[in-house]
C-alpha angles and dihedrals in degrees: 000000000000111000092023090118089055090049091051090047091052093046092051090048093050095045091048103036112026144302094060113170094224100051134276116016121231094266091048091053090052094052118118096009110143123213089253093050091048089063096050115115128197116213110285095006140099121250121257089252091053091049091051092050090047091052090051092049093055093044087056088051090056092047090052093048092049086053091054100254103158096183103043115115134163107261114229092245089055095049096082106358122173105240115220093211124038095202090052091050091052092046091051090051091050091048090050088054092057093045093046093050090049092049092049093051090050091052118097120236090224090067098053094100095046116110114259111248102251137135102230111019133068113206138121130255087247090060092044093053095046088043094059090052091050090046092053092049094047091055093041086058090052090050091049090052092048089050091049093050097045113028 
């Protein structure tokens, strides 16, 4: 499985930045959203700003777990917070991308099948890393639908 960490790194980079196989990458989905639009909410859904803050919170979770933090968890108030400033929310997401890519490259392939240090779940780092990519794409799809319905 040597080089798998590099493959995961590259996949995360493509799905977030550009050249995603499936369609628009996360950053492409977020283009041209105004602060007002970021606060719009469809019935029964979170706003785009809340989804972006949620994505950032779970990326920080992954960074902490890659660093060995057994006790870190996403506090309920951080799960879908309402960001006060859209540009800050986007910047925090972009910053989390850089930190996550750095943490992934520092992670050793030989540890991918180790269990993530966590109190209540039992899954591997491999699953965690692929999971955060899936999580990003799931919410990017939601954001794309909100944009399509409202703009």
